[in-house]
CSV table of C-alpha atoms in Angstrom, one decimal:
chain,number,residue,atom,x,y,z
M,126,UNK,CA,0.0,0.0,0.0
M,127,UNK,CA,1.6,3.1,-1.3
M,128,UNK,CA,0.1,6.4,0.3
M,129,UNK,CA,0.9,10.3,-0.8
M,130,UNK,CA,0.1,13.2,1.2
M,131,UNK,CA,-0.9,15.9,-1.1
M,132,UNK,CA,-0.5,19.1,1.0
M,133,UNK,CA,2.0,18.1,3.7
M,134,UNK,CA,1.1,21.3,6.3
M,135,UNK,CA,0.1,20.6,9.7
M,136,UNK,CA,-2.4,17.8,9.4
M,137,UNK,CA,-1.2,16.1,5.8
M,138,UNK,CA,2.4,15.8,7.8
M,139,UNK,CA,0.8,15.0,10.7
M,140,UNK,CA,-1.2,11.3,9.2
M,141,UNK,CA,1.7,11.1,7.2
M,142,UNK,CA,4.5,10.8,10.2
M,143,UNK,CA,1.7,8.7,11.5
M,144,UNK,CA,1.1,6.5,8.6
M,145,UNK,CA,4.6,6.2,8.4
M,146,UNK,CA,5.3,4.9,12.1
M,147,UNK,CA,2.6,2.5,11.4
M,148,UNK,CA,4.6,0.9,8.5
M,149,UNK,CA,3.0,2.6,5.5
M,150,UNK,CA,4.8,3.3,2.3
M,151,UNK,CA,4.4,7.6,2.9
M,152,UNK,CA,5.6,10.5,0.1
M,153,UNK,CA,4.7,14.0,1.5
M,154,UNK,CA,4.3,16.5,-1.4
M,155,UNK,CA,5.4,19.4,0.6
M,156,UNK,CA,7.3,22.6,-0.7
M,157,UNK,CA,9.3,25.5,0.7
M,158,UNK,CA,11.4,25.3,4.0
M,159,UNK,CA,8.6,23.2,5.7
M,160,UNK,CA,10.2,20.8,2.7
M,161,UNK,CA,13.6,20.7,3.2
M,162,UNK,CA,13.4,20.7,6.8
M,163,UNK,CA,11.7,16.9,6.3
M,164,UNK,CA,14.5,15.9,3.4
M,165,UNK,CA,16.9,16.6,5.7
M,166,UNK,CA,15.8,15.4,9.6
M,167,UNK,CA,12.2,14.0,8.8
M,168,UNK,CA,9.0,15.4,10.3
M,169,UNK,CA,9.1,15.6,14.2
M,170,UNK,CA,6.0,15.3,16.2
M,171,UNK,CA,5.6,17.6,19.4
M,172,UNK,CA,2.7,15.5,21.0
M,173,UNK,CA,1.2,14.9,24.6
M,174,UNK,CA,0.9,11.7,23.2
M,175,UNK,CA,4.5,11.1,23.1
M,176,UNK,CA,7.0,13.1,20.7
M,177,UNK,CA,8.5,11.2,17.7
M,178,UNK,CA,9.9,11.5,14.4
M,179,UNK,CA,9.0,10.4,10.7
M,180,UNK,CA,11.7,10.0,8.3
M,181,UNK,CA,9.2,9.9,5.7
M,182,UNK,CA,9.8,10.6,2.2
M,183,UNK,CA,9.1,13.9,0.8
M,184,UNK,CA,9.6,16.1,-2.6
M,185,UNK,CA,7.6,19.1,-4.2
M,186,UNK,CA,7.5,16.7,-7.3
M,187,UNK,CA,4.4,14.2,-7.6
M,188,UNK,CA,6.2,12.9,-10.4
M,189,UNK,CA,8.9,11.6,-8.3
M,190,UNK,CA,6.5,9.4,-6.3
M,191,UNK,CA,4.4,7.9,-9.6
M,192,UNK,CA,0.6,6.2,-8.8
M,193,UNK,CA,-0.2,5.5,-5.4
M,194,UNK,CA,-2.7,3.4,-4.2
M,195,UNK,CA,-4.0,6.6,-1.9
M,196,UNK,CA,-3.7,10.0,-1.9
M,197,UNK,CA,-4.5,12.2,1.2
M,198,UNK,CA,-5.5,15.4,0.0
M,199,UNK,CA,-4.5,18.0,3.2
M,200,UNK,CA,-5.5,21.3,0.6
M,201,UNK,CA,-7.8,23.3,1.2
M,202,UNK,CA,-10.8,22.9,-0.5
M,203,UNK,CA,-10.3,26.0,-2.3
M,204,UNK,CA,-7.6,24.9,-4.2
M,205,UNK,CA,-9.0,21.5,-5.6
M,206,UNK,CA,-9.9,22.7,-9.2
M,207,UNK,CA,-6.2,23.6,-9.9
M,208,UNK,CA,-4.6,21.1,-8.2
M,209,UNK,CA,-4.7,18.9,-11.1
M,210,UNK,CA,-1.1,19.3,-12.6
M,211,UNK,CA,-0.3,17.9,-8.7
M,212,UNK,CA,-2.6,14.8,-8.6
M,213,UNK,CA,-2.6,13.9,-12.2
M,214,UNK,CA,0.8,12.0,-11.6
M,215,UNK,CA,0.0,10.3,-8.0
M,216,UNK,CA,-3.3,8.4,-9.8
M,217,UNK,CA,-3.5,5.1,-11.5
M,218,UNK,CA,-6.7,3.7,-12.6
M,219,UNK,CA,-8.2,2.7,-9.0
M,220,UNK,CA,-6.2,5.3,-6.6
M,221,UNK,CA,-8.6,6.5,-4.1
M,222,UNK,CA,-8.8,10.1,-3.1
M,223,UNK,CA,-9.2,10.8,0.9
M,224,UNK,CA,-10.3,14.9,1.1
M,225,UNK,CA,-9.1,16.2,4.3
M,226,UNK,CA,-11.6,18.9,3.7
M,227,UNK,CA,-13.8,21.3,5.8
M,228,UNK,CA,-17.7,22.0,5.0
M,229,UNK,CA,-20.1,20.7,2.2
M,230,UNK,CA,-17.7,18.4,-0.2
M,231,UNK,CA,-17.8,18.4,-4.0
M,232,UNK,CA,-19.4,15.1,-3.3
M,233,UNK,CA,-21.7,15.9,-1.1
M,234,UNK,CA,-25.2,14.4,-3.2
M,235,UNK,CA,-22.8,11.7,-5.0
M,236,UNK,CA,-24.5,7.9,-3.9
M,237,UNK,CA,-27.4,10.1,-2.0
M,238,UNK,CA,-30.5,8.5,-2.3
M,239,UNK,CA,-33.2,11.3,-2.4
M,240,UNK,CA,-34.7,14.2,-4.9
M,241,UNK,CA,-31.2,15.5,-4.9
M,242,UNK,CA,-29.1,12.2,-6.0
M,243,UNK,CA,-25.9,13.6,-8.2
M,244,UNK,CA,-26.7,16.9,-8.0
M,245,UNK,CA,-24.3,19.2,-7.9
M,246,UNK,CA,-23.2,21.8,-5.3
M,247,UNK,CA,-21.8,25.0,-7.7
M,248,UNK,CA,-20.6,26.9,-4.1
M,249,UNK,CA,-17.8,24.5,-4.1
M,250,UNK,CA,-17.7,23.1,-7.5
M,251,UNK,CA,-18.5,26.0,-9.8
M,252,UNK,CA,-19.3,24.0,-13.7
M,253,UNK,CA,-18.1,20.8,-12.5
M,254,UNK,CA,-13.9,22.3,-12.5
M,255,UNK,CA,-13.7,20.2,-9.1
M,256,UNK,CA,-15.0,16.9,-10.6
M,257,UNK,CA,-13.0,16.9,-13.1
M,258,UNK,CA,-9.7,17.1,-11.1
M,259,UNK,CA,-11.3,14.8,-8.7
M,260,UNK,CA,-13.8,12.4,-10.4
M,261,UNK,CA,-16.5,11.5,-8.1
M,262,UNK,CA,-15.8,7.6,-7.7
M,263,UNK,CA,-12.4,8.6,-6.4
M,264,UNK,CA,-14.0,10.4,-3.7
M,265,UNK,CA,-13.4,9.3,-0.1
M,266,UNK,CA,-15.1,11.1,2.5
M,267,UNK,CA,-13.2,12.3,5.6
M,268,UNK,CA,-13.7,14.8,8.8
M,269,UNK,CA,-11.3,15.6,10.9
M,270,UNK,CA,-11.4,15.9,14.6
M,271,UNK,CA,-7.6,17.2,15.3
M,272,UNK,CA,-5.8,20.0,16.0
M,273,UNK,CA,-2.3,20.3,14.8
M,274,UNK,CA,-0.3,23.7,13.8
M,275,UNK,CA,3.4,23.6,12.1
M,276,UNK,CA,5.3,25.1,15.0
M,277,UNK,CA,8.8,25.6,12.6
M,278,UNK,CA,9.9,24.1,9.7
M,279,UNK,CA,9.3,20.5,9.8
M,280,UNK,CA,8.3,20.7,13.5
M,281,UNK,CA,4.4,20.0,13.7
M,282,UNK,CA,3.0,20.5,17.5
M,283,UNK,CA,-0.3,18.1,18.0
M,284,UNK,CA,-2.6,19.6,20.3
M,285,UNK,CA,-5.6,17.6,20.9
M,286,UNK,CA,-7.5,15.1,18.8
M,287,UNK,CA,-6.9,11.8,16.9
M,288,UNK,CA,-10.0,10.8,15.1
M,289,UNK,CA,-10.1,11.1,11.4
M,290,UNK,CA,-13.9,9.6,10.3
M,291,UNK,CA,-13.9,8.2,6.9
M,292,UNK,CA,-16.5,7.1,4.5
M,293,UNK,CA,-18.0,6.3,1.3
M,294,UNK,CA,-20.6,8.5,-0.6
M,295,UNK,CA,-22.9,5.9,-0.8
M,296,UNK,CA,-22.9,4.3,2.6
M,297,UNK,CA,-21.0,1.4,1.9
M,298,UNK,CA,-18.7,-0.3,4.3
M,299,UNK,CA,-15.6,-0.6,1.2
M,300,UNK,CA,-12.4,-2.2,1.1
M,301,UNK,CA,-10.9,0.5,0.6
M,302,UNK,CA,-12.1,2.2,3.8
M,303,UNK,CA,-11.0,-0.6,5.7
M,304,UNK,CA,-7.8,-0.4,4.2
M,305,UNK,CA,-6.9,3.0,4.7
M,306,UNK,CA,-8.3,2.7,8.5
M,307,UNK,CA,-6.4,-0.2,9.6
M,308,UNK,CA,-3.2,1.5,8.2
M,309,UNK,CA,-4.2,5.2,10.2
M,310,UNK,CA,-4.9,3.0,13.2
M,311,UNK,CA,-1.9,0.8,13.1
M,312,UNK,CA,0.0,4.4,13.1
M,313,UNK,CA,-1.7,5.3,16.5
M,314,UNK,CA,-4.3,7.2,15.4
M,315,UNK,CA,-8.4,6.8,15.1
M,316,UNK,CA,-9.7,6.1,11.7
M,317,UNK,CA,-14.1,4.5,12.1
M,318,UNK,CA,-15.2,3.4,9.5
M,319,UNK,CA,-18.6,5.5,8.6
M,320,UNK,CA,-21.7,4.5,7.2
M,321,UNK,CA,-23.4,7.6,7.3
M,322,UNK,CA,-20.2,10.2,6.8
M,323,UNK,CA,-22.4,12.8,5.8
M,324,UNK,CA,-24.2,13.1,9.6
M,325,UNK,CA,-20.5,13.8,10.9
M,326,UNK,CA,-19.8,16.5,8.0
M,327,UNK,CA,-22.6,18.4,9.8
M,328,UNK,CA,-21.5,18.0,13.4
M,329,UNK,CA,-18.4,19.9,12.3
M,330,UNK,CA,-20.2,22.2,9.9
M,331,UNK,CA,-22.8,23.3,12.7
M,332,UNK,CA,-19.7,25.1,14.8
M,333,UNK,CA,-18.0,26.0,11.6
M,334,UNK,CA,-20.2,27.7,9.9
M,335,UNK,CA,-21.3,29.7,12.7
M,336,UNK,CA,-17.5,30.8,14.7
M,337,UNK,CA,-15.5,31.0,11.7
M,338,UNK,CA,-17.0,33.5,9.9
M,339,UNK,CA,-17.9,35.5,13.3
M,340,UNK,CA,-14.0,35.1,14.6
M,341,UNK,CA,-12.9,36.6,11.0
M,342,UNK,CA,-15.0,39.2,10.8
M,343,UNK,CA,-14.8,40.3,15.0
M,344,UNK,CA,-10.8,39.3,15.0
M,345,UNK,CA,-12.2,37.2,17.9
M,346,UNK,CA,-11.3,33.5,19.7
M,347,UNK,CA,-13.3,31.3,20.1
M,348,UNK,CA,-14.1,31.9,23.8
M,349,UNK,CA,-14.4,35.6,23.2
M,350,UNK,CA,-17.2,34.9,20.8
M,351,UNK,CA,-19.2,32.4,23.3
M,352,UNK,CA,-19.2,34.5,26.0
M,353,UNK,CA,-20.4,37.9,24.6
M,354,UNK,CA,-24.3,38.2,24.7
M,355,UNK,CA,-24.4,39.2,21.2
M,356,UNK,CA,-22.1,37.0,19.0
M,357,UNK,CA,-23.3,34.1,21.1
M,358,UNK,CA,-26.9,35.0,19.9
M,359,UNK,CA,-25.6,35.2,16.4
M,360,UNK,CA,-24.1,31.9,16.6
M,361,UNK,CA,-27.1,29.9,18.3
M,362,UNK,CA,-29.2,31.3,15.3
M,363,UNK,CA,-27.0,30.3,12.6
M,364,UNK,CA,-26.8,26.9,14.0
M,365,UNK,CA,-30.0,26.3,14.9
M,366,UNK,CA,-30.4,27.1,11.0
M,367,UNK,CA,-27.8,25.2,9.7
M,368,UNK,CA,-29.6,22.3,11.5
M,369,UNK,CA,-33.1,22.7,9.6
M,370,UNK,CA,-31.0,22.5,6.3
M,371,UNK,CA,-29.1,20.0,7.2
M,372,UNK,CA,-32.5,18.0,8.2
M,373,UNK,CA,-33.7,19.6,4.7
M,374,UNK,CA,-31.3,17.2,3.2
M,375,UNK,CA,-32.2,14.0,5.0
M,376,UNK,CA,-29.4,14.2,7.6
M,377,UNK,CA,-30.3,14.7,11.3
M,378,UNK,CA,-27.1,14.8,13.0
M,379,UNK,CA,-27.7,14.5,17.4
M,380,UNK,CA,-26.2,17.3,18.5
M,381,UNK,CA,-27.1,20.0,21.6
M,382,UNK,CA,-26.8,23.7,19.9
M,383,UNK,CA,-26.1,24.3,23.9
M,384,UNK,CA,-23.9,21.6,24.6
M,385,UNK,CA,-21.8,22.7,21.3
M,386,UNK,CA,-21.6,26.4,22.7
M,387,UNK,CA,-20.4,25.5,25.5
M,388,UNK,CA,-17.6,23.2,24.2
M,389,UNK,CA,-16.7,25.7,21.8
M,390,UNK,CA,-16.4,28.3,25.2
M,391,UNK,CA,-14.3,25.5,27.0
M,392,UNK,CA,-11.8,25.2,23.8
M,393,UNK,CA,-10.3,28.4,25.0
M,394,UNK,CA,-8.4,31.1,23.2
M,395,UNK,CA,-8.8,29.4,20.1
M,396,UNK,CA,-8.0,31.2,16.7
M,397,UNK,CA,-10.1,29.6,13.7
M,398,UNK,CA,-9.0,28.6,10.4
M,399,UNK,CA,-11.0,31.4,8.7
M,400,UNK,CA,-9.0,33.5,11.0
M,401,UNK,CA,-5.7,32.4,10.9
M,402,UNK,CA,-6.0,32.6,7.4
M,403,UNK,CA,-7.2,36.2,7.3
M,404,UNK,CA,-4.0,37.4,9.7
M,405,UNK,CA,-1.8,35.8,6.8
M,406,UNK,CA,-3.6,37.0,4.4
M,407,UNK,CA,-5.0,34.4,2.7
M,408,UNK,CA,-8.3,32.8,0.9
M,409,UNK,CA,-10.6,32.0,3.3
M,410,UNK,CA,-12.5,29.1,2.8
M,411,UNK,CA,-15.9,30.4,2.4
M,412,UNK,CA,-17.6,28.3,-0.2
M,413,UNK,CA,-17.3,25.5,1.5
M,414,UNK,CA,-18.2,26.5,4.8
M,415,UNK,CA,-20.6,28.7,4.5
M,416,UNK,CA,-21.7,29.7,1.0
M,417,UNK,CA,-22.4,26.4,0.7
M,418,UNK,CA,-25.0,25.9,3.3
M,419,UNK,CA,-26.6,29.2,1.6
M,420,UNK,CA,-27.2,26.9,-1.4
M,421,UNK,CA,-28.5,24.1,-0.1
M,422,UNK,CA,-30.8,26.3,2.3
M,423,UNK,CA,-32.2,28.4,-1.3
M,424,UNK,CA,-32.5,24.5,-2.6
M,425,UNK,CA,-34.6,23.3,0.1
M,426,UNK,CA,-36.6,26.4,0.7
M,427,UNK,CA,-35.3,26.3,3.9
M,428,UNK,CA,-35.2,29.7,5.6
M,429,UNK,CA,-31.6,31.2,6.9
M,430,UNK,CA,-31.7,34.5,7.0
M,431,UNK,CA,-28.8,34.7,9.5
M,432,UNK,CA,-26.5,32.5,7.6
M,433,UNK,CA,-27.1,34.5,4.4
M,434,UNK,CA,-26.6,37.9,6.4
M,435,UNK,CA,-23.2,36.9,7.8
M,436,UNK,CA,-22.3,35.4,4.4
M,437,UNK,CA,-22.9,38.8,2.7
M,438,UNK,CA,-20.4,40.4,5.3
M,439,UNK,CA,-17.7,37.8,5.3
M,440,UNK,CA,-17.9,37.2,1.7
M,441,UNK,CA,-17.2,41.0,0.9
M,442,UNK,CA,-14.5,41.0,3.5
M,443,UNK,CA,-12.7,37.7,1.6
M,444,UNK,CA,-12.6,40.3,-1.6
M,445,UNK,CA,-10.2,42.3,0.4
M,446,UNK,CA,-8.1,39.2,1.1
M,447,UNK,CA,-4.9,39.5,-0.3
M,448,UNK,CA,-5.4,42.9,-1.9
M,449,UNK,CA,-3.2,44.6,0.5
């Protein structure tokens, strides 16, 4: 079994150290200083887990590593239509595609019994360009429940979390899953198996979608946000509508708007992605997250006028992204 990691930052290098003290055949695609920090002394893990090191493989040329049998795909998902010169050479006729990805996936309807089977989401794959680079029956489901952040070149600090849920499209219980799980798990990390993958894409969605555009557009944690009066308002309304769509589309994920507030106050002094990425300047992730939901909530009928009034705020403030 012969895995790449496309996008080796904090989490792609974190499974792939991982993968690679399991006994996995690992190539990181990784680039910049962050690259030849691993060519030279491997990736080191700073864990409370236990600290170790990965002398794993690693080049900013897919071509070097030739068809693997998997490829992790640690982009963001805003970068999947051009990643295609990248992929192109790590596929062979049956190489599986595991998207590392936050929100609604290109996927998402793909194998979905219902009214909306195959349909496609244009938030976050505008004309099909995502499809194309990543064909549909490649597609391998996967939500991530881990905090990492690259601490220094090569150096990646794991903060909490080990799960990575997987699963097919359809529901299935493939061999291909179980393949890839028992090779996460025999690395030390947690990899179920999911027949319903789409019920844990909203779990995550419900607090991204609300504190991640709130924490970019108030330059606030995550504890700031759920103990003021008014952005905690703001967020229980988003969520509790980003629930009705998700139940719009057939999935109704168990989840406690209250008990998800008050995790997201115990995290702490948490910076989101969305923020992060807007102090270094860069895309935010929007479609997927939250422009997204939008769609599906116009597709259903289902009302969010919350969502869509953050979305109109956040979305003119990712125009600004980069510009300066």
């Amino acid at each position: 079994m012969r895995v790449a990691v496309l996008g080796a930052g904090a989490i792609g290098a974190y499974v792939g150290a991982a993968l690679h003290r399991g006994g996995t055949e690992v190539h990181l695609i990784a680039r910049g200083p962050h690259l030849e920090a691993i060519q030279a002394n491997g990736v080191k893990v700073l864990s409370p887990r236990g600290d170790f090191v990965a002398m794993t493989p690693a080049t900013a040329d897919p071509a070097e590593v030739g068809p693997v049998d998997f490829v992790f795909l640690g982009l963001k998902a805003n970068s999947y239509a051009s990643c295609g010169p990248l992929i192109e050479p790590l596929l062979h006729e049956s190489t599986t595609v595991v998207a590392a990805q936050n929100g609604i996936p290109w996927w998402y309807f793909h194998g979905l019994k219902g009214p909306y089977e195959g349909r496609r989401v244009e938030s976050v794959d505008p004309a099909g360009e995502v499809t194309r680079v990543l064909p549909l029956r490649r597609a391998v489901g996967c939500v991530v429940y881990c905090s990492t952040e690259i601490e220094g070149p090569g150096l990646i600090r794991h903060l909490e979390g080990t799960r990575f849920s997987i699963g097919e499209p359809d529901g299935t219980t493939s061999d291909r899953c179980l393949e890839f799980s028992a090779a996460m798990i025999a690395g030390g990390l947690k990899c179920p198996v999911e027949t319903d993958i789409r019920n844990d894409i909203w779990i995550k969605l419900l607090g991204n979608a609300a504190f991640n555009p709130i924490s970019a557009l108030a330059r606030a944690t995550m504890v700031e946000i759920a103990k003021h009066h008014g952005t905690r308002a703001t967020v229980r309304l988003m969520m509790e509508e980003t629930l009705a769509i998700a139940a719009a589309v057939g999935c109704h994920p168990a989840i406690s708007v209250d008990k998800r507030l008050d995790g997201a106050q115990r995290v702490g002094a948490h910076k989101t992605s969305m923020l992060q990425d807007l102090e270094k300047d860069k895309p935010l992730e929007l479609d997927v997250i939250l422009a997204a939901v939008v769609e599906l909530a116009d597709l259903t009928a289902t009302p969010a006028p919350t969502l869509k009034a953050v979305h109109a705020v956040t979305d003119l403030l990712s125009t600004k992204v980069g510009t300066a």
